[in-house]
Short mmCIF file of C-alpha atoms in Angstrom, two decimals:
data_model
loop_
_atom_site.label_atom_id
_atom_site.label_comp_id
_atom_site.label_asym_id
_atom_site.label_seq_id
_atom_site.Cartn_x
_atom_site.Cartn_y
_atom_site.Cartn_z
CA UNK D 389 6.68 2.47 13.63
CA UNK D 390 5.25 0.82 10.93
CA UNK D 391 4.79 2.21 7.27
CA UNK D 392 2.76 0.76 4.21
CA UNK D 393 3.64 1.82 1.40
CA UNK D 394 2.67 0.61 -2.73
CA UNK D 395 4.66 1.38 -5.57
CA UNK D 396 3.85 0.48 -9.14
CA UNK D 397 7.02 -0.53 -10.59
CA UNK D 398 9.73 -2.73 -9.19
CA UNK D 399 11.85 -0.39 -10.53
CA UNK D 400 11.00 2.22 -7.77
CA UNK D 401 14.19 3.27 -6.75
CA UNK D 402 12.90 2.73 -2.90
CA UNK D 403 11.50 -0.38 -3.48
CA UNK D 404 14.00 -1.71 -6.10
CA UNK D 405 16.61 -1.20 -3.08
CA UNK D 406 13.97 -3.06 -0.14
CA UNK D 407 13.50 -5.59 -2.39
CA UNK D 408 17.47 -6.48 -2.64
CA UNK D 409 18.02 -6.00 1.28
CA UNK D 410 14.95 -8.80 1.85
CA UNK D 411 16.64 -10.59 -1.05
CA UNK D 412 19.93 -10.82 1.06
CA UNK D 413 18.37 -11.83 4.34
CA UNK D 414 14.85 -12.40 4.32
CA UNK D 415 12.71 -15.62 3.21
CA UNK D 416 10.88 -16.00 -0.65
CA UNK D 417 10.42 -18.48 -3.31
CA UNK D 418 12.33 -18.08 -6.51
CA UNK D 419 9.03 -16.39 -8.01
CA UNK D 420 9.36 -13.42 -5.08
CA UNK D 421 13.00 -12.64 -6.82
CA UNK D 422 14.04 -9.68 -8.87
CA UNK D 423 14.63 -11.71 -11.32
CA UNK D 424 11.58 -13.10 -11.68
CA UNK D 425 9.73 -9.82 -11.03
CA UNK D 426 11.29 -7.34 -13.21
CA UNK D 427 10.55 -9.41 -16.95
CA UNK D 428 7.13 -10.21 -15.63
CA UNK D 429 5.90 -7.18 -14.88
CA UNK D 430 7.91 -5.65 -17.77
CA UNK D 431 6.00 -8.25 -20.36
CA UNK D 432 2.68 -8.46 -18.63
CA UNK D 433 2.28 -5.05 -17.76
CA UNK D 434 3.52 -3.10 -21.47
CA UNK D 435 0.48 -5.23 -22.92
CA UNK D 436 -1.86 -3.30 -20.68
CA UNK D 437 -3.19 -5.99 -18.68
CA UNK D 438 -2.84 -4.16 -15.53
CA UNK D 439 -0.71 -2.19 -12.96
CA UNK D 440 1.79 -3.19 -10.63
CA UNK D 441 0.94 -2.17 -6.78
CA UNK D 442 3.75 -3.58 -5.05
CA UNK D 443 3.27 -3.70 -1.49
CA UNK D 444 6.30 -2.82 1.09
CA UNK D 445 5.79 -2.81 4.86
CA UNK D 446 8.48 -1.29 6.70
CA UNK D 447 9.12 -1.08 10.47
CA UNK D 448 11.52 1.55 12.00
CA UNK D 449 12.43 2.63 8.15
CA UNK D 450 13.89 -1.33 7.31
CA UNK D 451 11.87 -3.43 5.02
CA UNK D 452 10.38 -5.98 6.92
CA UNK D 453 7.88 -7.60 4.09
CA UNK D 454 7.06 -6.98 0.51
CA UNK D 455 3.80 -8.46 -1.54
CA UNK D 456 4.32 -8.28 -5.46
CA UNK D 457 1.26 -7.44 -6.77
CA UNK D 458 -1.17 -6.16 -10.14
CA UNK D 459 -4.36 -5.05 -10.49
CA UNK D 460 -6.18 -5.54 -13.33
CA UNK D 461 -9.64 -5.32 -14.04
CA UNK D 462 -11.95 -7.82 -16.11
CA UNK D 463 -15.43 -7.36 -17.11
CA UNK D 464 -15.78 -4.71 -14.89
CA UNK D 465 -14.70 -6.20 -11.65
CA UNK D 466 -10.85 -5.08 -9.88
CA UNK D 467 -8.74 -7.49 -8.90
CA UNK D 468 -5.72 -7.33 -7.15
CA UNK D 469 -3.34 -10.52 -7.27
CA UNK D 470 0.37 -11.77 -7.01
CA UNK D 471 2.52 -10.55 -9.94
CA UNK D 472 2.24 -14.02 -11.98
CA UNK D 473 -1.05 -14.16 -14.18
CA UNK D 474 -1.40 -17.56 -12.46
CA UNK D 475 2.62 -18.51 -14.23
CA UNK D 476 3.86 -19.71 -10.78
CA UNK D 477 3.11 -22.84 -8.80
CA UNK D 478 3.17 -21.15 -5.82
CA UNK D 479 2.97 -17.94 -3.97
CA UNK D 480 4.52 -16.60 -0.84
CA UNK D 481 5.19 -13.00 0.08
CA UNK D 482 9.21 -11.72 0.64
CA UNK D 483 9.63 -10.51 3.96
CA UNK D 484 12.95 -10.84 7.18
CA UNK D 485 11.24 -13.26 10.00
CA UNK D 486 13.12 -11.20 12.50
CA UNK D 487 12.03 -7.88 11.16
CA UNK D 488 8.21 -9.40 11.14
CA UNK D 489 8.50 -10.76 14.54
CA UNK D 490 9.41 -7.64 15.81
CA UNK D 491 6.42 -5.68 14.64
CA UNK D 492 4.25 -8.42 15.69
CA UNK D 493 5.27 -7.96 19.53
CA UNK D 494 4.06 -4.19 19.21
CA UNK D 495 1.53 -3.75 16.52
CA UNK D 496 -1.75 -6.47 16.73
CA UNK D 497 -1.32 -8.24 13.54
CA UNK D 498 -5.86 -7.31 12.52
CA UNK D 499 -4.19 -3.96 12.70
CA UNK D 500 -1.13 -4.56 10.03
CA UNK D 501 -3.98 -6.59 8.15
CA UNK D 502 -6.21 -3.40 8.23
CA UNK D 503 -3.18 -0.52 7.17
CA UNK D 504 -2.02 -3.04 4.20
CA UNK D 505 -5.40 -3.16 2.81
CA UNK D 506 -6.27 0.16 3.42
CA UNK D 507 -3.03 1.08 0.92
CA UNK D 508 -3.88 -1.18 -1.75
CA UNK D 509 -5.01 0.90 -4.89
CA UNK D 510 -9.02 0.35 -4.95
CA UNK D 511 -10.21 -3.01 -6.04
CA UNK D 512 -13.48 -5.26 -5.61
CA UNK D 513 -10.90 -8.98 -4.82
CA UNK D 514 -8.02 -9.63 -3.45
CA UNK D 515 -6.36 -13.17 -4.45
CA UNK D 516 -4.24 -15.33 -3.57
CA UNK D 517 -4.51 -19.00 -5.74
CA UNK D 518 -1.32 -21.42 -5.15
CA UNK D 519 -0.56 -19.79 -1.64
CA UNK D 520 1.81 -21.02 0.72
CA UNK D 521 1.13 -21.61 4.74
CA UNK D 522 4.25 -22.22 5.19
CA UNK D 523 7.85 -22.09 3.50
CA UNK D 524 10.74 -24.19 4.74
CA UNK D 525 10.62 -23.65 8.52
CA UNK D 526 8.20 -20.02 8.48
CA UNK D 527 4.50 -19.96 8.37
CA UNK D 528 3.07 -17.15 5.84
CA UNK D 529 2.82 -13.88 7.79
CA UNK D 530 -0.66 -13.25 5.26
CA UNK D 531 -2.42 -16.59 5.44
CA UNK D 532 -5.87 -16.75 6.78
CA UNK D 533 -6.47 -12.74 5.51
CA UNK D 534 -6.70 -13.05 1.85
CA UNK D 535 -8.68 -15.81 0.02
#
């Protein structure tokens, strides 16, 4: 069964804990790391320029992907984006290729599309600038869905 959940802090106990266990044994960039994450959001987001909505996808209660995200909203018009303010070279989402796999064999991948959106806090655009189709030997589980 697959589960969408956001969260708006990578501090989430729930999420804090997903993101560690795709950490260990899933695929991401050095900007999809803790590490990264946690100063960003704690900088970026304390001067009010938006909200984290962390996006975690789990199948069969294991985290299987995770999108860092923030909304923020300029001159009227939401946007929801990867948790960089355009800082990184490049964006990719966290997730375990095995994990991903799986829930591609049972659930049609216009349908995962559809619940992930669908849980996103409202918002006019979703962006991706710098995005990766493919990281070392995996494609990007999102490409072609978010422009």
């Amino acid at each position: 069964m697959v589960r969408v959940r956001c969260f708006d802090s990578v501090n989430a106990a729930e999420l804090k804990a997903a993101w560690q266990t795709l950490e260990e044994r899933g695929v991401s960039t050095p900007f999809q790391k803790l590490r990264y994450a946690e100063p960003m959001e704690r900088h970026f987001l304390n001067t009010s320029r938006g909200m984290a909505c962390h996006c975690l996808v789990e199948w069969h209660d294991k985290p299987a992907l995770i999108i860092p995200l923030v909304k923020s909203k300029k001159w009227g018009v939401k946007t929801i984006t990867f948790l960089d303010y355009y800082v990184a070279d490049h964006q990719f989402p966290i997730f375990d290729p095995d994990l991903l796999n799986d829930i591609y064999q049972h659930v049609d991948q216009g349908m995962l599309e559809n619940t992930i959106r669908s849980a996103l806090p409202e918002h006019d655009v979703l962006s991706a600038r710098r995005w990766l189709d493919r990281l070392e030997c995996y494609d990007n589980p999102l490409r072609g869905w978010v422009g």
